[in-house]
mmCIF file of C-alpha atoms in Angstrom:
data_model
loop_
_atom_site.group_PDB
_atom_site.id
_atom_site.type_symbol
_atom_site.label_atom_id
_atom_site.label_comp_id
_atom_site.label_asym_id
_atom_site.label_seq_id
_atom_site.Cartn_x
_atom_site.Cartn_y
_atom_site.Cartn_z
ATOM 1 C CA UNK A 30 70.987 -16.918 76.813
ATOM 2 C CA UNK A 31 73.172 -15.400 74.077
ATOM 3 C CA UNK A 32 75.110 -13.218 76.525
ATOM 4 C CA UNK A 33 75.449 -13.662 80.277
ATOM 5 C CA UNK A 34 77.463 -11.212 82.355
ATOM 6 C CA UNK A 35 78.038 -12.030 86.023
ATOM 7 C CA UNK A 36 79.518 -9.484 88.448
ATOM 8 C CA UNK A 37 82.060 -8.052 86.007
ATOM 9 C CA UNK A 38 84.418 -5.358 87.294
ATOM 10 C CA UNK A 39 87.323 -3.729 85.467
ATOM 11 C CA UNK A 40 89.987 -1.591 87.085
ATOM 12 C CA UNK A 41 92.648 0.491 85.352
ATOM 13 C CA UNK A 42 94.999 1.211 88.211
ATOM 14 C CA UNK A 43 92.846 2.848 90.861
ATOM 15 C CA UNK A 44 90.135 3.824 88.366
ATOM 16 C CA UNK A 45 87.113 1.523 88.231
ATOM 17 C CA UNK A 46 85.754 1.469 84.675
ATOM 18 C CA UNK A 47 83.118 -1.187 85.502
ATOM 19 C CA UNK A 48 81.724 -1.958 88.930
ATOM 20 C CA UNK A 49 80.009 -5.319 89.495
ATOM 21 C CA UNK A 50 78.062 -5.436 86.210
ATOM 22 C CA UNK A 51 75.496 -8.233 85.630
ATOM 23 C CA UNK A 52 72.923 -8.754 82.862
ATOM 24 C CA UNK A 53 71.606 -11.314 80.370
ATOM 25 C CA UNK A 54 70.557 -10.999 76.715
ATOM 26 C CA UNK A 55 68.341 -13.426 74.783
ATOM 27 C CA UNK A 56 68.141 -14.325 71.091
ATOM 28 C CA UNK A 57 66.871 -12.823 68.858
ATOM 29 C CA UNK A 58 66.928 -9.390 70.463
ATOM 30 C CA UNK A 59 68.379 -5.960 69.772
ATOM 31 C CA UNK A 60 69.667 -4.455 73.009
ATOM 32 C CA UNK A 61 70.840 -0.868 73.305
ATOM 33 C CA UNK A 62 73.688 -0.244 75.738
ATOM 34 C CA UNK A 63 73.060 3.388 76.563
ATOM 35 C CA UNK A 64 75.137 5.787 78.599
ATOM 36 C CA UNK A 65 77.070 9.062 78.560
ATOM 37 C CA UNK A 66 80.600 9.210 77.186
ATOM 38 C CA UNK A 67 83.053 7.508 79.529
ATOM 39 C CA UNK A 68 80.376 5.419 81.251
ATOM 40 C CA UNK A 69 82.107 2.092 80.487
ATOM 41 C CA UNK A 70 80.272 0.953 77.354
ATOM 42 C CA UNK A 71 83.332 0.269 75.191
ATOM 43 C CA UNK A 72 85.139 -1.474 78.053
ATOM 44 C CA UNK A 73 82.214 -3.882 78.499
ATOM 45 C CA UNK A 74 82.149 -4.648 74.784
ATOM 46 C CA UNK A 75 85.893 -5.275 74.660
ATOM 47 C CA UNK A 76 85.482 -7.735 77.526
ATOM 48 C CA UNK A 77 82.664 -9.586 75.739
ATOM 49 C CA UNK A 78 84.785 -9.861 72.598
ATOM 50 C CA UNK A 79 87.815 -11.054 74.655
ATOM 51 C CA UNK A 80 90.057 -8.107 73.747
ATOM 52 C CA UNK A 81 90.144 -7.015 77.401
ATOM 53 C CA UNK A 82 90.124 -9.244 80.455
ATOM 54 C CA UNK A 83 87.949 -8.292 83.460
ATOM 55 C CA UNK A 84 89.527 -7.716 86.834
ATOM 56 C CA UNK A 85 86.739 -9.649 88.533
ATOM 57 C CA UNK A 86 83.675 -11.609 87.457
ATOM 58 C CA UNK A 87 82.796 -13.798 84.476
ATOM 59 C CA UNK A 88 80.815 -13.754 81.247
ATOM 60 C CA UNK A 89 79.581 -16.153 78.584
ATOM 61 C CA UNK A 90 78.821 -15.512 74.930
ATOM 62 C CA UNK A 91 76.911 -18.186 73.017
ATOM 63 C CA UNK A 92 77.613 -20.534 75.905
ATOM 64 C CA UNK A 93 81.386 -20.008 75.740
ATOM 65 C CA UNK A 94 83.245 -18.566 78.692
ATOM 66 C CA UNK A 95 85.193 -15.446 77.714
ATOM 67 C CA UNK A 96 88.381 -17.227 78.820
ATOM 68 C CA UNK A 97 87.822 -19.432 75.749
ATOM 69 C CA UNK A 98 88.901 -16.641 73.412
ATOM 70 C CA UNK A 99 88.982 -18.585 70.151
ATOM 71 C CA UNK A 100 85.449 -20.004 70.516
ATOM 72 C CA UNK A 101 83.998 -16.627 71.540
ATOM 73 C CA UNK A 102 85.645 -14.808 68.646
ATOM 74 C CA UNK A 103 84.419 -17.461 66.196
ATOM 75 C CA UNK A 104 80.826 -17.009 67.376
ATOM 76 C CA UNK A 105 80.746 -13.191 67.582
ATOM 77 C CA UNK A 106 80.704 -10.476 64.949
ATOM 78 C CA UNK A 107 82.336 -7.311 66.296
ATOM 79 C CA UNK A 108 82.297 -3.759 64.966
ATOM 80 C CA UNK A 109 84.509 -1.628 67.258
ATOM 81 C CA UNK A 110 83.998 2.087 67.757
ATOM 82 C CA UNK A 111 87.029 2.895 65.586
ATOM 83 C CA UNK A 112 86.439 0.601 62.636
ATOM 84 C CA UNK A 113 89.894 -0.774 61.647
ATOM 85 C CA UNK A 114 90.124 -1.089 57.871
ATOM 86 C CA UNK A 115 92.926 -1.424 55.312
ATOM 87 C CA UNK A 116 92.179 1.662 53.243
ATOM 88 C CA UNK A 117 94.409 0.658 50.330
ATOM 89 C CA UNK A 118 92.451 -2.566 49.693
ATOM 90 C CA UNK A 119 89.401 -2.951 47.482
ATOM 91 C CA UNK A 120 86.186 -3.967 49.279
ATOM 92 C CA UNK A 121 86.160 -7.491 47.897
ATOM 93 C CA UNK A 122 89.889 -7.852 48.479
ATOM 94 C CA UNK A 123 89.479 -6.905 52.145
ATOM 95 C CA UNK A 124 86.502 -9.227 52.650
ATOM 96 C CA UNK A 125 88.384 -12.073 50.942
ATOM 97 C CA UNK A 126 91.257 -11.584 53.388
ATOM 98 C CA UNK A 127 88.851 -11.859 56.341
ATOM 99 C CA UNK A 128 87.004 -14.791 54.760
ATOM 100 C CA UNK A 129 90.294 -16.697 54.650
ATOM 101 C CA UNK A 130 90.857 -15.956 58.332
ATOM 102 C CA UNK A 131 87.414 -17.355 59.218
ATOM 103 C CA UNK A 132 87.672 -20.130 56.610
ATOM 104 C CA UNK A 133 84.322 -19.312 55.038
ATOM 105 C CA UNK A 134 83.326 -19.812 51.410
ATOM 106 C CA UNK A 135 83.856 -17.189 48.730
ATOM 107 C CA UNK A 136 80.094 -17.327 48.051
ATOM 108 C CA UNK A 137 79.564 -15.839 51.513
ATOM 109 C CA UNK A 138 81.517 -12.743 50.441
ATOM 110 C CA UNK A 139 78.949 -11.986 47.740
ATOM 111 C CA UNK A 140 76.121 -12.642 50.193
ATOM 112 C CA UNK A 141 77.334 -10.080 52.748
ATOM 113 C CA UNK A 142 78.091 -7.537 50.022
ATOM 114 C CA UNK A 143 74.483 -7.755 48.902
ATOM 115 C CA UNK A 144 73.110 -7.853 52.462
ATOM 116 C CA UNK A 145 74.953 -4.711 53.519
ATOM 117 C CA UNK A 146 74.226 -2.764 50.322
ATOM 118 C CA UNK A 147 77.855 -2.553 49.197
ATOM 119 C CA UNK A 148 77.204 -3.621 45.592
ATOM 120 C CA UNK A 149 77.214 -0.070 44.089
ATOM 121 C CA UNK A 150 80.638 0.663 45.619
ATOM 122 C CA UNK A 151 82.264 -2.767 45.330
ATOM 123 C CA UNK A 152 84.693 -1.622 42.625
ATOM 124 C CA UNK A 153 86.248 0.986 44.949
ATOM 125 C CA UNK A 154 89.098 0.940 47.418
ATOM 126 C CA UNK A 155 88.013 1.334 51.042
ATOM 127 C CA UNK A 156 89.898 4.641 51.258
ATOM 128 C CA UNK A 157 87.564 6.063 48.592
ATOM 129 C CA UNK A 158 84.404 5.251 50.555
ATOM 130 C CA UNK A 159 82.235 7.567 52.634
ATOM 131 C CA UNK A 160 81.922 7.051 56.386
ATOM 132 C CA UNK A 161 78.588 5.284 55.856
ATOM 133 C CA UNK A 162 79.997 2.794 53.374
ATOM 134 C CA UNK A 163 83.027 2.147 55.578
ATOM 135 C CA UNK A 164 80.590 1.240 58.351
ATOM 136 C CA UNK A 165 78.911 -1.155 55.920
ATOM 137 C CA UNK A 166 82.270 -2.778 55.217
ATOM 138 C CA UNK A 167 82.752 -3.198 58.966
ATOM 139 C CA UNK A 168 79.319 -4.774 59.298
ATOM 140 C CA UNK A 169 79.955 -7.027 56.298
ATOM 141 C CA UNK A 170 83.183 -8.204 57.932
ATOM 142 C CA UNK A 171 81.366 -8.857 61.219
ATOM 143 C CA UNK A 172 78.739 -10.902 59.366
ATOM 144 C CA UNK A 173 81.103 -12.960 57.186
ATOM 145 C CA UNK A 174 81.176 -16.018 59.441
ATOM 146 C CA UNK A 175 77.403 -15.808 60.105
ATOM 147 C CA UNK A 176 77.728 -15.281 63.885
ATOM 148 C CA UNK A 177 74.760 -15.637 66.236
ATOM 149 C CA UNK A 178 75.794 -12.517 68.183
ATOM 150 C CA UNK A 179 76.724 -9.085 66.836
ATOM 151 C CA UNK A 180 78.435 -6.597 69.142
ATOM 152 C CA UNK A 181 78.439 -3.093 67.669
ATOM 153 C CA UNK A 182 80.185 -0.190 69.399
ATOM 154 C CA UNK A 183 78.693 3.171 68.352
ATOM 155 C CA UNK A 184 77.742 1.868 64.860
ATOM 156 C CA UNK A 185 76.042 5.098 63.707
ATOM 157 C CA UNK A 186 78.544 7.700 64.935
ATOM 158 C CA UNK A 187 79.417 10.299 62.309
ATOM 159 C CA UNK A 188 76.834 9.242 59.732
ATOM 160 C CA UNK A 189 74.727 11.715 57.779
ATOM 161 C CA UNK A 190 70.905 11.379 57.994
ATOM 162 C CA UNK A 191 70.601 9.192 54.883
ATOM 163 C CA UNK A 192 73.420 6.886 55.969
ATOM 164 C CA UNK A 193 71.893 6.751 59.448
ATOM 165 C CA UNK A 194 68.562 5.460 58.162
ATOM 166 C CA UNK A 195 70.264 2.829 55.977
ATOM 167 C CA UNK A 196 72.423 1.469 58.815
ATOM 168 C CA UNK A 197 69.458 1.482 61.218
ATOM 169 C CA UNK A 198 67.361 -0.540 58.794
ATOM 170 C CA UNK A 199 70.207 -2.980 58.204
ATOM 171 C CA UNK A 200 70.681 -3.554 61.953
ATOM 172 C CA UNK A 201 66.930 -4.041 62.448
ATOM 173 C CA UNK A 202 66.896 -6.658 59.673
ATOM 174 C CA UNK A 203 69.856 -8.499 61.192
ATOM 175 C CA UNK A 204 68.196 -8.383 64.627
ATOM 176 C CA UNK A 205 65.252 -10.465 63.426
ATOM 177 C CA UNK A 206 67.392 -13.618 63.535
ATOM 178 C CA UNK A 207 70.444 -12.697 65.623
ATOM 179 C CA UNK A 208 71.307 -11.114 68.942
ATOM 180 C CA UNK A 209 72.535 -7.539 68.475
ATOM 181 C CA UNK A 210 74.192 -5.722 71.378
ATOM 182 C CA UNK A 211 74.939 -2.134 70.391
ATOM 183 C CA UNK A 212 76.324 0.748 72.375
ATOM 184 C CA UNK A 213 75.346 4.364 71.916
ATOM 185 C CA UNK A 214 74.911 7.572 73.848
ATOM 186 C CA UNK A 215 72.059 8.674 71.569
ATOM 187 C CA UNK A 216 68.605 7.806 72.902
ATOM 188 C CA UNK A 217 66.953 8.192 69.504
ATOM 189 C CA UNK A 218 69.081 5.313 68.214
ATOM 190 C CA UNK A 219 67.762 3.040 70.946
ATOM 191 C CA UNK A 220 64.175 4.025 70.184
ATOM 192 C CA UNK A 221 64.645 3.489 66.453
ATOM 193 C CA UNK A 222 66.266 0.054 66.638
ATOM 194 C CA UNK A 223 66.076 -1.670 70.005
ATOM 195 C CA UNK A 224 63.745 -3.996 71.915
ATOM 196 C CA UNK A 225 65.550 -3.597 75.216
ATOM 197 C CA UNK A 226 67.709 -0.955 76.885
ATOM 198 C CA UNK A 227 70.493 -1.202 79.457
ATOM 199 C CA UNK A 228 71.667 2.131 80.858
ATOM 200 C CA UNK A 229 75.114 2.428 82.392
ATOM 201 C CA UNK A 230 76.539 5.375 84.308
ATOM 202 C CA UNK A 231 79.971 5.676 85.918
ATOM 203 C CA UNK A 232 80.598 1.966 85.445
ATOM 204 C CA UNK A 233 77.347 0.764 87.022
ATOM 205 C CA UNK A 234 74.057 -0.407 85.516
ATOM 206 C CA UNK A 235 71.306 1.993 86.541
ATOM 207 C CA UNK A 236 68.465 0.586 84.397
ATOM 208 C CA UNK A 237 67.701 -2.660 82.538
ATOM 209 C CA UNK A 238 64.266 -2.682 80.896
ATOM 210 C CA UNK A 239 62.308 -3.519 77.773
ATOM 211 C CA UNK A 240 61.375 -0.402 75.832
ATOM 212 C CA UNK A 241 57.723 -1.414 75.993
ATOM 213 C CA UNK A 242 57.893 -1.088 79.790
ATOM 214 C CA UNK A 243 59.035 2.517 79.502
ATOM 215 C CA UNK A 244 56.255 3.777 77.314
ATOM 216 C CA UNK A 245 53.635 5.879 79.052
ATOM 217 C CA UNK A 246 50.303 4.341 78.044
ATOM 218 C CA UNK A 247 48.357 7.555 78.646
ATOM 219 C CA UNK A 248 50.604 10.047 76.867
ATOM 220 C CA UNK A 249 52.783 10.124 73.780
ATOM 221 C CA UNK A 250 54.721 12.686 71.815
ATOM 222 C CA UNK A 251 54.917 12.632 68.023
ATOM 223 C CA UNK A 252 57.754 14.491 66.285
ATOM 224 C CA UNK A 253 56.817 15.749 62.838
ATOM 225 C CA UNK A 254 58.744 17.897 60.371
ATOM 226 C CA UNK A 255 56.909 19.761 57.610
ATOM 227 C CA UNK A 256 58.305 21.542 54.573
ATOM 228 C CA UNK A 257 57.233 24.947 55.952
ATOM 229 C CA UNK A 258 56.115 26.553 59.201
ATOM 230 C CA UNK A 259 52.648 25.703 60.556
ATOM 231 C CA UNK A 260 50.730 27.627 63.211
ATOM 232 C CA UNK A 261 50.466 25.827 66.562
ATOM 233 C CA UNK A 262 46.736 26.537 66.707
ATOM 234 C CA UNK A 263 46.334 24.749 63.387
ATOM 235 C CA UNK A 264 47.971 21.593 64.748
ATOM 236 C CA UNK A 265 45.856 21.729 67.886
ATOM 237 C CA UNK A 266 42.884 20.748 65.728
ATOM 238 C CA UNK A 267 44.211 17.191 65.864
ATOM 239 C CA UNK A 268 42.274 14.904 68.247
ATOM 240 C CA UNK A 269 43.433 14.503 71.879
ATOM 241 C CA UNK A 270 46.221 17.082 71.585
ATOM 242 C CA UNK A 271 47.461 18.452 74.910
ATOM 243 C CA UNK A 272 50.510 20.414 73.731
ATOM 244 C CA UNK A 273 52.248 21.611 70.562
ATOM 245 C CA UNK A 274 55.869 22.784 70.671
ATOM 246 C CA UNK A 275 57.806 24.158 67.693
ATOM 247 C CA UNK A 276 61.185 22.708 68.790
ATOM 248 C CA UNK A 277 63.218 24.160 65.894
ATOM 249 C CA UNK A 278 62.826 25.197 62.259
ATOM 250 C CA UNK A 279 59.824 23.282 60.876
ATOM 251 C CA UNK A 280 59.922 20.514 63.491
ATOM 252 C CA UNK A 281 57.009 20.150 65.925
ATOM 253 C CA UNK A 282 56.568 17.993 69.014
ATOM 254 C CA UNK A 283 52.869 17.199 69.433
ATOM 255 C CA UNK A 284 51.777 15.600 72.705
ATOM 256 C CA UNK A 285 48.609 13.509 72.770
ATOM 257 C CA UNK A 286 46.593 12.133 75.674
ATOM 258 C CA UNK A 287 46.048 8.710 74.097
ATOM 259 C CA UNK A 288 47.432 5.170 74.156
ATOM 260 C CA UNK A 289 46.655 4.810 70.429
ATOM 261 C CA UNK A 290 49.499 5.438 67.984
ATOM 262 C CA UNK A 291 48.636 8.938 66.772
ATOM 263 C CA UNK A 292 51.090 9.103 63.881
ATOM 264 C CA UNK A 293 48.425 7.943 61.440
ATOM 265 C CA UNK A 294 46.230 10.882 62.494
ATOM 266 C CA UNK A 295 49.095 13.312 61.915
ATOM 267 C CA UNK A 296 49.750 11.761 58.489
ATOM 268 C CA UNK A 297 46.082 11.994 57.459
ATOM 269 C CA UNK A 298 45.874 15.543 58.807
ATOM 270 C CA UNK A 299 48.890 16.585 56.733
ATOM 271 C CA UNK A 300 47.491 14.905 53.623
ATOM 272 C CA UNK A 301 44.088 16.558 54.012
ATOM 273 C CA UNK A 302 45.700 19.980 54.445
ATOM 274 C CA UNK A 303 48.280 19.554 51.666
ATOM 275 C CA UNK A 304 51.250 19.525 54.042
ATOM 276 C CA UNK A 305 54.384 17.609 53.115
ATOM 277 C CA UNK A 306 55.869 15.494 55.942
ATOM 278 C CA UNK A 307 59.670 15.223 55.982
ATOM 279 C CA UNK A 308 59.859 13.062 59.134
ATOM 280 C CA UNK A 309 57.349 11.444 61.471
ATOM 281 C CA UNK A 310 58.489 9.676 64.647
ATOM 282 C CA UNK A 311 57.392 8.870 68.173
ATOM 283 C CA UNK A 312 59.402 10.260 71.065
ATOM 284 C CA UNK A 313 59.744 8.119 74.152
ATOM 285 C CA UNK A 314 59.576 10.815 76.815
ATOM 286 C CA UNK A 315 59.814 8.227 79.571
ATOM 287 C CA UNK A 316 63.167 6.960 78.244
ATOM 288 C CA UNK A 317 64.553 10.471 77.882
ATOM 289 C CA UNK A 318 63.458 11.506 81.357
ATOM 290 C CA UNK A 319 64.792 8.311 82.912
ATOM 291 C CA UNK A 320 68.143 8.702 81.174
ATOM 292 C CA UNK A 321 68.545 12.270 82.360
ATOM 293 C CA UNK A 322 67.564 11.414 85.908
ATOM 294 C CA UNK A 323 69.846 8.375 86.163
ATOM 295 C CA UNK A 324 72.933 9.851 84.493
ATOM 296 C CA UNK A 325 72.987 13.368 85.895
ATOM 297 C CA UNK A 326 75.989 14.331 88.006
#
């Protein structure tokens, strides 16, 4: 197991941030830690990265007990929610500083710059970078020492749509060989990147499942955005359609009674009718419904 958490609790005075949390994560796997704001996600991640000590319970990361701070920190790449960067340093200058801390080769700096897509901006100071590129610098820093486990706290917060897609793709690539444990309160992020979901609410785990287990085999919803408005009746010509909803602007949620992935049918339908598709995704209604049910007040 890459991460093992056993009966972890964390109290701040009389307030219980985490209450008897237990779970395990394998390698390679991308696990989404999902929950509303204030649910305890960041506290759990700070415990796993040894920045906060639990009140009760134990945890291991890469086989190291979290009491063994140095070994855990050497084997984990961590991107905190508020990415701490020295804005006056150039990208390469900042990564060189961190490379010296981890005692890794200078060649590794160039590798992570290329991996995280920082090459076009490498001549700039960090303070000149957009939010998306600052996140890339944070990821590059987390990857410098080639850790087996990445712990990412809200890695896509504040990104524009283009930056969001780039960071998602980067995390998915990393997750093919490493364990990635990422927190978010956005369900679409889990669907886009993760193999597994853990839902936390008010400091307690309320769900721990593979995404494949949550998918309704008999029904699916496809979200499609066109470049102009389309009549609902027109979209109902698609096979096995049970419902069409124009959710906003030119975005439509089309529900099908089928276990087959219907996105290819929507794509072909758009092509045949000279419609331009701006986005095409599946919506996991089961995940959304479960989240709402388990985290409501």
